[in-house]
Amino acid sequence: VAHKVAVVVFDGLAPFELGIVIEVFGLPRDDLVVPWWYEVAVCAERIRPLAAVGGFTIVPAHGLSEVAHADTVIVPAWPRSLEPVPPKVVAALRAAHTAGARLVSICSGAFVLAATGLLDGRRAATHWRYASALRGLYPAVRVDEKVLYVDDGDILTSAGSAAGLDPCLHIVRCDHGAEVANHLARRLVIAPHRAGDQAQFIERPVVDAHDQRLRQAMDWALSHIAEPITLTEFAHRAFMSPRTLTRRFGEAVREPPIAWLMRQRVDASLPLLENSDLGIEQIARAVGFSTAAGYRKYFRRHLSRSPTGYRQTYRAPGAAGLRGISIMTG
DNA sequence: TCAGCAAGCCGCCAAT
DNA sequence: ATATTGGCGGCTTGCT
């Protein structure tokens, strides 16, 4: 049984964001060992040629009726952010949500979700360029322009453009586990996982000498993740003083060095929880925590549940019904 | 649960 | 003069 993904597009659609969805969910993935995969339907209010940004047209294959049958509905962009969203689209989204579908927006797609009222009182992400407009139009939505995406369980919203990849991979991770998501990421040739709370802003987008040394030290840390690493040693590997490393790290990663490392350790433990029978104690040690208690603590901080709880979620193979594991509520 | 110790983090400032 | 660095001290956090 395929999991149906309906993508809602409009005249003036954004081909890049649409392409992300197709790439992650819409292609056959014979190399992945999964009980089920996704089936994408590109939907629009009316089936007619739609202009895409960049000077070409796309003809959607489906009308809005597909939205009603979808397990997941994705709105990759909304080209006219300040104009009202077509009532039929709003109705279709509301109906899908009531029927239990997971709603996802990328970039300005958040305007469409907000128009349904379902975002009221919830935290939501969008492209930083649209944040103030979204806030102005829908004051009840708690817009957070600083994060890559927000997983609020049944509704996910995400930042702009390339950041659309992150929630999509996150969904794959929730549905199929970290191992599968990592495989897919490798196929797409992108970083395996960026957490939702990672910042949208990278202060130094240009790869300069600092970034190079930082990256080098991070690579080193990741390949020695099982060993105890102190800030001093970390800094040494980056050819900086601890003080400077902390500073550079804050600018580039928006997170202190050791905090980042702890998160990497939790990430590294996920495949072990899923695919091994190692005890929590052993897994903790395998990814560099000195004690299982510390591991549990960091785990809960980032994933809002215990390692054992996480393992049980993915234990039963094909545990498909699970929707929206909330890793970022509150 | 608590005390005490070690480490990380970050504002501040002096030195380069 | 301005920017970057890195050391100091105080506060917080985690571990025993």
XYZ file of C-alpha atoms (C1' of nucleotides) in Angstrom:
362
model
C 0.000 0.000 0.000
C 1.555 3.245 -1.117
C 1.415 6.340 0.988
C -0.232 9.056 -1.068
C 1.414 12.445 -1.242
C -0.582 15.235 -2.848
C 1.348 18.317 -3.919
C -0.722 21.427 -4.417
C 0.527 23.850 -7.060
C -0.680 27.150 -8.445
C -0.185 29.362 -11.433
C 3.242 30.904 -10.995
C 4.514 27.830 -9.158
C 8.065 27.410 -7.917
C 9.706 24.549 -9.814
C 12.582 24.201 -7.389
C 10.437 23.544 -4.338
C 8.170 21.296 -6.377
C 11.232 19.454 -7.613
C 12.378 18.793 -4.070
C 9.134 17.042 -3.274
C 9.291 14.974 -6.463
C 12.889 14.066 -5.827
C 12.337 12.874 -2.276
C 8.916 11.256 -2.563
C 8.091 10.885 -6.221
C 10.780 8.611 -7.622
C 10.945 4.836 -7.379
C 13.581 3.897 -4.826
C 14.386 0.289 -5.563
C 17.602 0.523 -3.614
C 15.788 1.171 -0.348
C 14.499 -1.684 1.718
C 11.130 -0.387 2.860
C 7.702 -1.927 3.325
C 6.104 0.896 1.372
C 7.031 4.051 -0.455
C 5.301 7.245 -1.524
C 3.181 8.002 -4.537
C 3.076 11.625 -5.595
C 0.142 13.343 -7.252
C 0.635 16.886 -8.480
C -2.676 18.651 -7.969
C -4.175 22.000 -8.841
C -7.562 23.633 -8.606
C -8.043 23.183 -12.333
C -6.168 20.944 -14.724
C -4.653 23.390 -17.159
C -1.157 24.601 -18.018
C 0.345 26.542 -15.135
C 3.171 29.000 -15.487
C 6.301 28.084 -13.593
C 8.825 30.611 -12.424
C 11.577 30.594 -14.994
C 9.474 30.746 -18.128
C 7.881 27.388 -18.803
C 4.582 25.685 -18.099
C 3.537 22.593 -16.240
C 0.288 20.701 -16.564
C -0.766 19.087 -13.279
C -2.130 15.584 -13.616
C -4.755 15.852 -10.912
C -7.429 18.080 -9.511
C -8.076 18.800 -5.871
C -9.989 15.562 -5.404
C -6.662 13.811 -4.950
C -5.997 15.979 -1.914
C -8.902 14.363 -0.081
C -7.375 10.887 -0.468
C -3.852 11.882 0.446
C -1.978 10.786 3.526
C 0.291 13.778 3.211
C -0.434 17.092 1.536
C 2.456 19.353 0.604
C 2.233 22.993 -0.452
C 5.628 23.887 -1.876
C 4.971 27.580 -2.420
C 2.289 30.188 -2.719
C 3.163 32.648 -5.466
C 0.894 35.500 -4.365
C 1.584 35.750 -0.679
C -0.641 38.722 0.060
C -3.656 37.602 -1.925
C -6.366 35.386 -0.517
C -5.968 31.662 -1.007
C -8.677 30.106 -3.208
C -11.521 28.867 -0.965
C -11.609 25.488 -2.678
C -7.968 24.907 -1.801
C -8.608 25.915 1.792
C -11.562 23.569 1.983
C -9.609 20.696 0.470
C -6.764 21.152 2.941
C -9.117 21.330 5.899
C -10.904 18.194 4.796
C -7.659 16.344 4.308
C -6.470 17.379 7.755
C -9.710 16.271 9.345
C -9.344 12.940 7.594
C -5.983 12.540 9.282
C -3.590 13.728 6.598
C -0.284 15.303 7.468
C 0.088 18.842 6.117
C 3.424 20.220 5.000
C 4.463 23.606 3.677
C 7.675 24.768 2.128
C 8.677 28.409 1.860
C 5.656 30.627 1.118
C 3.410 27.572 1.214
C 2.967 28.493 4.864
C 0.524 31.209 3.733
C -1.762 28.551 2.348
C -1.681 26.495 5.527
C -2.204 29.633 7.586
C -5.270 30.466 5.504
C -6.922 27.279 6.730
C -6.683 28.524 10.294
C -5.000 25.300 11.312
C -1.800 27.107 12.181
C -3.483 29.407 14.690
C -1.694 29.236 17.988
C 0.976 27.004 16.548
C 4.593 27.667 15.854
C 5.410 27.779 12.136
C 8.401 28.298 9.897
C 8.683 30.053 6.573
C 11.341 31.696 4.458
C 12.798 34.580 6.437
C 11.802 36.983 3.654
C 8.140 36.181 4.221
C 8.180 36.038 7.991
C 6.911 39.529 8.700
C 4.271 39.366 5.968
C 2.992 36.084 7.346
C 2.912 37.508 10.844
C 1.023 40.564 9.649
C -1.549 38.560 7.724
C -2.058 35.850 10.339
C -1.286 37.269 13.794
C -2.405 34.086 15.533
C 0.417 32.110 13.964
C 3.640 32.070 15.949
C 6.086 32.622 13.109
C 9.643 31.541 13.789
C 11.913 32.772 11.035
C 14.993 31.383 12.664
C 14.532 27.668 12.157
C 14.735 25.357 9.150
C 11.447 23.674 9.916
C 8.905 23.082 12.642
C 7.436 19.661 13.211
C 4.198 20.203 15.066
C 3.042 16.637 14.713
C 0.288 16.682 12.128
C 1.562 19.877 10.510
C 5.064 20.696 9.345
C 6.199 24.057 8.067
C 9.607 24.856 6.665
C 11.874 27.620 5.512
C 12.665 28.553 1.972
C 14.077 26.919 -1.105
C 16.720 24.345 -0.341
C 15.549 24.136 3.264
C 12.536 22.286 1.855
C 14.739 19.234 1.678
C 15.085 19.078 5.431
C 11.465 18.505 6.410
C 11.037 16.076 3.521
C 13.949 14.011 4.757
C 12.648 14.389 8.271
C 9.357 12.860 7.173
C 11.181 9.943 5.588
C 13.106 9.589 8.820
C 9.907 9.507 10.868
C 8.192 7.069 8.522
C 11.068 4.727 7.768
C 13.814 5.396 10.261
C 17.174 7.097 10.210
C 18.910 4.376 8.262
C 16.587 4.736 5.278
C 16.703 8.533 5.470
C 20.484 8.441 5.490
C 20.554 6.162 2.457
C 18.259 8.491 0.620
C 20.336 11.496 1.616
C 23.375 9.793 0.201
C 21.534 9.160 -3.050
C 20.612 12.823 -3.185
C 24.181 13.742 -2.272
C 23.192 15.992 0.598
C 23.964 16.111 4.295
C 22.084 13.297 6.034
C 20.301 15.344 8.620
C 19.847 18.908 9.658
C 17.683 19.288 12.698
C 14.658 21.531 12.496
C 15.958 23.916 15.076
C 19.054 24.651 13.080
C 19.283 28.290 12.081
C 18.248 29.568 8.668
C 21.014 32.077 8.716
C 24.569 31.138 8.037
C 26.534 34.225 8.839
C 29.458 33.349 6.589
C 28.061 31.684 3.498
C 31.369 31.981 1.747
C 33.823 29.256 2.538
C 36.747 31.136 3.965
C 39.806 30.017 5.856
C 37.882 29.905 9.115
C 35.188 27.746 7.734
C 37.764 25.420 6.303
C 39.458 24.899 9.639
C 36.098 24.600 11.357
C 34.917 21.984 8.905
C 38.126 20.096 9.289
C 37.737 19.974 13.051
C 34.090 18.951 12.751
C 34.992 16.141 10.382
C 37.631 15.015 12.793
C 35.197 15.120 15.705
C 32.618 13.101 13.784
C 35.103 10.397 12.921
C 36.218 10.224 16.546
C 32.776 10.521 17.996
C 33.162 7.485 20.225
C 36.089 9.045 22.038
C 35.889 11.708 24.708
C 36.492 15.096 23.136
C 37.167 18.211 25.143
C 36.696 21.749 23.984
C 40.454 22.253 24.250
C 41.197 19.340 21.972
C 38.438 20.339 19.576
C 39.935 23.814 19.358
C 43.382 22.384 18.833
C 42.102 20.422 15.830
C 40.748 23.649 14.381
C 44.032 25.455 15.016
C 42.303 27.972 17.233
C 42.081 28.770 20.896
C 39.019 27.411 22.707
C 37.679 30.939 22.936
C 37.928 31.557 19.204
C 36.477 28.181 18.332
C 33.477 28.890 20.504
C 33.057 32.227 18.787
C 33.443 30.962 15.223
C 31.181 28.055 15.988
C 28.480 30.351 17.212
C 28.637 32.380 14.021
C 28.739 29.487 11.590
C 26.686 26.807 13.311
C 24.651 28.914 15.739
C 25.435 26.492 18.479
C 28.286 26.030 20.938
C 30.874 23.394 19.965
C 30.208 20.766 22.592
C 26.453 21.194 22.342
C 26.795 20.484 18.629
C 28.912 17.447 19.349
C 26.353 16.050 21.763
C 23.670 16.391 19.129
C 25.843 14.563 16.629
C 26.262 11.774 19.137
C 22.508 11.444 19.576
C 22.124 11.389 15.792
C 24.783 8.736 15.469
C 22.971 6.554 17.966
C 19.719 6.368 15.995
C 20.782 3.667 13.526
C 22.073 1.613 16.442
C 18.738 1.848 18.205
C 16.956 0.828 15.040
C 19.129 -1.931 13.712
C 20.981 -3.459 16.595
C 20.157 -5.231 19.803
C 22.811 -3.409 21.757
C 21.754 -2.195 25.169
C 21.330 1.487 25.844
C 24.501 1.442 27.906
C 26.530 0.050 25.027
C 25.011 2.374 22.463
C 25.718 5.319 24.728
C 29.337 4.324 24.946
C 29.557 3.573 21.216
C 28.697 7.162 20.342
C 30.855 8.758 22.981
C 28.682 9.321 26.024
C 30.507 8.481 29.222
C 27.316 7.413 30.931
C 23.943 6.084 29.828
C 22.256 8.633 32.040
C 23.853 11.453 30.096
C 22.850 9.822 26.847
C 19.228 9.559 27.937
C 19.225 13.156 28.982
C 20.535 14.544 25.706
C 18.350 12.161 23.771
C 15.229 13.400 25.466
C 16.271 16.987 25.015
C 16.453 16.644 21.255
C 13.925 13.944 20.439
C 11.463 14.458 23.314
C 11.405 10.797 24.275
C 13.583 8.071 25.625
C 15.987 5.984 23.549
C 13.966 2.884 24.355
C 10.774 4.629 23.335
C 12.396 5.579 20.066
C 13.576 2.019 19.500
C 10.090 0.656 20.066
C 8.674 3.043 17.490
C 10.837 1.518 14.804
C 10.951 -1.995 16.209
C 7.767 -3.240 14.625
C 8.607 -3.253 10.907
C 6.199 -1.319 8.755
C 4.765 0.636 11.621
C 3.140 2.794 9.021
C 0.244 4.328 10.833
C 2.479 6.558 12.856
C 2.012 10.102 11.901
C 3.901 13.140 12.917
C 6.259 12.316 15.645
C 6.702 15.642 17.264
C 10.317 16.355 17.922
C 9.945 20.038 18.366
C 6.848 20.832 20.258
C 7.343 23.394 23.001
C 18.765 14.769 47.155
C 22.853 17.248 47.975
C 27.667 18.863 47.960
C 31.654 19.605 45.490
C 34.352 19.501 41.507
C 35.291 19.874 36.523
C 34.007 21.691 32.179
C 31.678 24.623 29.030
C 30.044 28.965 27.726
C 30.243 33.907 27.040
C 30.848 38.957 28.265
C 34.562 41.797 28.784
C 39.067 43.604 27.862
C 43.807 43.944 26.760
C 47.170 42.784 23.247
C 48.347 42.145 18.569
C 42.101 53.574 13.909
C 39.814 49.149 13.391
C 39.386 44.208 13.573
C 40.634 39.847 15.456
C 42.329 37.125 18.968
C 42.619 34.751 23.208
C 42.890 34.998 28.251
C 40.207 35.908 32.592
C 36.416 35.489 35.569
C 31.889 34.438 36.664
C 27.983 31.914 35.894
C 25.771 27.523 34.541
C 25.657 22.629 33.761
C 26.839 17.938 34.242
C 28.914 14.212 36.762
C 30.447 11.725 40.974
